[in-house]
Short mmCIF file of N, CA and C in Angstrom, two decimals:
data_model
loop_
_atom_site.label_atom_id
_atom_site.label_comp_id
_atom_site.label_asym_id
_atom_site.label_seq_id
_atom_site.Cartn_x
_atom_site.Cartn_y
_atom_site.Cartn_z
N MET A 1 0.68 -1.11 0.01
CA MET A 1 0.36 0.15 0.15
C MET A 1 1.06 1.44 -0.17
N THR A 2 1.07 2.19 -1.39
CA THR A 2 1.90 3.36 -1.34
C THR A 2 1.15 4.49 -1.69
N ASP A 3 -0.42 4.62 -1.66
CA ASP A 3 -1.01 5.46 -2.02
C ASP A 3 -1.21 6.26 -0.51
N ARG A 4 -1.06 7.29 -1.19
CA ARG A 4 -1.38 8.16 0.17
C ARG A 4 -2.56 8.78 0.25
N TYR A 5 -3.36 8.94 1.68
CA TYR A 5 -4.57 9.10 1.50
C TYR A 5 -4.70 10.41 2.26
N LEU A 6 -5.67 11.27 1.52
CA LEU A 6 -5.70 12.47 1.74
C LEU A 6 -7.36 13.23 2.35
N SER A 7 -6.85 14.12 3.36
CA SER A 7 -8.23 14.47 3.85
C SER A 7 -8.88 15.71 2.73
N VAL A 8 -10.11 15.52 2.88
CA VAL A 8 -11.09 16.73 2.22
C VAL A 8 -10.60 17.97 2.07
N ASP A 9 -9.73 18.68 2.90
CA ASP A 9 -9.20 19.62 3.12
C ASP A 9 -7.86 19.84 2.06
N GLN A 10 -7.09 18.62 2.83
CA GLN A 10 -5.70 18.57 1.49
C GLN A 10 -6.30 18.77 -0.02
N VAL A 11 -7.16 17.50 -0.34
CA VAL A 11 -7.57 17.61 -1.55
C VAL A 11 -7.66 18.93 -2.07
N ALA A 12 -8.79 19.91 -1.64
CA ALA A 12 -9.10 21.05 -1.34
C ALA A 12 -7.94 22.15 -2.21
N GLU A 13 -7.08 21.89 -1.25
CA GLU A 13 -5.64 22.77 -1.32
C GLU A 13 -5.31 22.01 -2.60
N LEU A 14 -4.72 21.01 -2.65
CA LEU A 14 -4.15 20.44 -3.69
C LEU A 14 -4.82 21.10 -5.32
N LEU A 15 -6.42 21.15 -5.47
CA LEU A 15 -7.24 21.36 -6.22
C LEU A 15 -7.06 22.98 -6.45
N GLY A 16 -6.64 23.75 -5.16
CA GLY A 16 -6.69 25.18 -5.06
C GLY A 16 -8.42 25.78 -5.07
N THR A 17 -9.29 24.58 -4.49
CA THR A 17 -10.52 25.13 -4.54
C THR A 17 -11.03 24.90 -2.78
N THR A 18 -12.20 25.72 -2.68
CA THR A 18 -12.60 25.32 -1.51
C THR A 18 -12.94 23.77 -0.90
N ALA A 19 -13.22 23.46 0.23
CA ALA A 19 -13.42 21.88 0.80
C ALA A 19 -14.69 21.70 0.30
N ARG A 20 -15.97 22.30 -0.11
CA ARG A 20 -17.11 22.23 -0.40
C ARG A 20 -17.11 21.22 -2.23
N PHE A 21 -16.18 22.02 -2.58
CA PHE A 21 -16.04 21.42 -4.23
C PHE A 21 -15.47 19.56 -4.00
N PRO A 22 -14.60 19.44 -3.29
CA PRO A 22 -14.32 17.91 -3.30
C PRO A 22 -15.55 17.10 -2.31
N ARG A 23 -16.02 17.66 -1.65
CA ARG A 23 -17.17 16.81 -0.56
C ARG A 23 -18.12 16.93 -1.76
N ARG A 24 -18.56 17.81 -2.48
CA ARG A 24 -19.66 17.52 -3.84
C ARG A 24 -19.19 16.47 -4.43
N LEU A 25 -17.66 16.43 -4.71
CA LEU A 25 -17.35 14.97 -5.67
C LEU A 25 -17.60 13.78 -5.13
N ILE A 26 -17.45 13.83 -4.09
CA ILE A 26 -17.50 12.45 -2.87
C ILE A 26 -19.14 12.34 -3.02
N GLU A 27 -20.19 13.07 -2.93
CA GLU A 27 -21.29 13.31 -2.51
C GLU A 27 -21.96 12.57 -3.78
N GLU A 28 -21.25 13.06 -5.05
CA GLU A 28 -21.72 12.49 -6.41
C GLU A 28 -21.32 11.65 -6.79
N ARG A 29 -20.27 11.09 -6.21
CA ARG A 29 -19.60 9.63 -6.38
C ARG A 29 -18.86 9.93 -7.41
N ARG A 30 -17.88 10.95 -7.82
CA ARG A 30 -17.35 11.13 -8.93
C ARG A 30 -16.02 11.09 -8.92
N ILE A 31 -15.52 10.70 -7.53
CA ILE A 31 -13.83 10.45 -7.25
C ILE A 31 -14.10 9.43 -5.93
N ARG A 32 -13.26 8.37 -6.36
CA ARG A 32 -12.91 7.31 -5.14
C ARG A 32 -12.95 8.06 -3.80
N TYR A 33 -13.38 7.20 -3.08
CA TYR A 33 -12.71 7.61 -1.50
C TYR A 33 -13.25 6.72 -0.46
N VAL A 34 -12.30 6.68 0.66
CA VAL A 34 -12.45 5.36 1.73
C VAL A 34 -12.78 6.05 3.19
N LYS A 35 -13.79 5.37 3.74
CA LYS A 35 -14.46 5.83 4.75
C LYS A 35 -13.58 5.17 5.93
N VAL A 36 -13.10 5.99 6.77
CA VAL A 36 -12.32 5.74 8.12
C VAL A 36 -12.95 5.65 9.41
N GLY A 37 -14.24 4.98 9.88
CA GLY A 37 -14.93 5.67 10.71
C GLY A 37 -15.68 6.49 10.43
N ARG A 38 -15.57 7.96 10.90
CA ARG A 38 -16.89 8.84 10.18
C ARG A 38 -15.63 9.92 9.44
N HIS A 39 -14.52 9.36 9.32
CA HIS A 39 -13.41 10.36 8.62
C HIS A 39 -13.55 9.94 6.79
N VAL A 40 -13.64 10.58 6.42
CA VAL A 40 -13.65 9.99 4.44
C VAL A 40 -12.11 10.60 4.36
N ARG A 41 -11.02 9.90 3.61
CA ARG A 41 -10.03 10.02 2.87
C ARG A 41 -10.12 9.50 1.42
N ILE A 42 -9.19 10.62 0.89
CA ILE A 42 -9.20 10.27 -0.81
C ILE A 42 -7.94 10.16 -1.13
N PRO A 43 -7.57 8.91 -1.85
CA PRO A 43 -6.45 8.21 -2.18
C PRO A 43 -5.53 9.29 -3.51
N GLU A 44 -4.56 9.63 -3.21
CA GLU A 44 -3.85 10.79 -4.04
C GLU A 44 -3.84 10.25 -5.46
N SER A 45 -4.01 9.05 -5.67
CA SER A 45 -4.16 8.06 -7.15
C SER A 45 -5.58 8.94 -7.62
N ALA A 46 -6.38 8.64 -6.76
CA ALA A 46 -7.51 9.29 -7.33
C ALA A 46 -7.86 10.51 -7.69
N VAL A 47 -7.38 11.36 -7.03
CA VAL A 47 -7.01 12.77 -7.40
C VAL A 47 -6.45 13.21 -8.72
N VAL A 48 -5.15 12.05 -9.08
CA VAL A 48 -4.54 12.26 -10.06
C VAL A 48 -5.44 11.80 -11.09
N GLU A 49 -6.39 10.77 -10.85
CA GLU A 49 -6.96 10.42 -12.15
C GLU A 49 -8.15 11.18 -12.21
N PHE A 50 -8.44 11.97 -11.33
CA PHE A 50 -9.60 12.75 -11.45
C PHE A 50 -8.93 14.04 -12.53
N ILE A 51 -8.28 14.39 -12.23
CA ILE A 51 -7.26 15.87 -13.01
C ILE A 51 -7.16 15.26 -14.52
N GLN A 52 -6.33 14.12 -14.87
CA GLN A 52 -5.99 13.53 -15.73
C GLN A 52 -7.30 13.18 -16.58
N SER A 53 -8.40 12.80 -15.80
CA SER A 53 -10.01 12.61 -17.18
C SER A 53 -10.27 13.65 -17.49
N ARG A 54 -10.03 15.00 -16.93
CA ARG A 54 -10.78 16.51 -16.85
C ARG A 54 -9.73 17.02 -17.74
N THR A 55 -8.62 16.69 -18.13
CA THR A 55 -7.79 17.38 -18.58
C THR A 55 -8.21 17.84 -20.24
N VAL A 56 -8.04 18.98 -20.75
CA VAL A 56 -8.41 19.46 -22.26
C VAL A 56 -7.35 19.97 -22.81
N GLU A 57 -6.68 19.10 -23.78
CA GLU A 57 -5.73 19.23 -24.70
C GLU A 57 -6.09 20.14 -25.86
N PRO A 58 -5.19 21.09 -25.96
CA PRO A 58 -5.09 22.22 -27.33
C PRO A 58 -5.16 21.44 -28.53
N LEU A 59 -6.10 22.12 -29.47
CA LEU A 59 -6.35 21.61 -30.64
C LEU A 59 -4.69 22.40 -31.59
N ARG A 60 -4.29 21.29 -32.19
CA ARG A 60 -3.12 21.52 -32.67
C ARG A 60 -3.43 21.42 -34.46
N ARG A 61 -3.60 23.15 -34.50
CA ARG A 61 -3.79 23.23 -36.26
C ARG A 61 -2.89 23.39 -37.20
N PRO A 62 -2.84 22.87 -38.11
CA PRO A 62 -1.71 23.25 -38.82
C PRO A 62 -1.46 24.61 -39.64
N ARG A 63 -0.42 25.60 -39.24
CA ARG A 63 -0.33 26.52 -39.82
C ARG A 63 0.10 27.18 -41.31
N SER A 64 -0.76 27.81 -41.61
CA SER A 64 -0.88 27.94 -42.83
C SER A 64 0.66 28.73 -43.31
N ARG A 65 1.43 28.60 -44.28
CA ARG A 65 2.52 28.78 -45.25
C ARG A 65 2.62 30.37 -44.70
N TRP A 66 1.77 31.11 -44.97
CA TRP A 66 2.10 32.56 -45.11
C TRP A 66 1.12 33.75 -43.52
N GLY A 67 1.34 32.74 -42.92
CA GLY A 67 0.25 33.28 -41.68
C GLY A 67 -1.29 33.79 -41.85
N ARG A 68 -1.34 34.11 -40.70
CA ARG A 68 -2.80 35.08 -40.37
C ARG A 68 -2.84 36.17 -41.84
N ALA A 69 -4.13 36.29 -42.59
CA ALA A 69 -4.36 37.09 -43.17
C ALA A 69 -4.98 38.52 -42.42
N ALA A 70 -4.07 39.76 -43.18
CA ALA A 70 -4.79 40.72 -42.13
C ALA A 70 -6.04 41.36 -42.26
#
């Protein structure tokens, strides 16, 4: 077991959001989590997967030989 388990506040800090956002992800079951008694912990790998699955790559358009028209 090498995965680090993060609290809701730690995940919020990592994502740059308030604690409300990770709590909503948990409530809507959009992210994996573990219940330890009354505490909720989110595996670090689940946060990485969440970010990767929502990353939007830029479109790569072929550049015109002459550039943009004025």
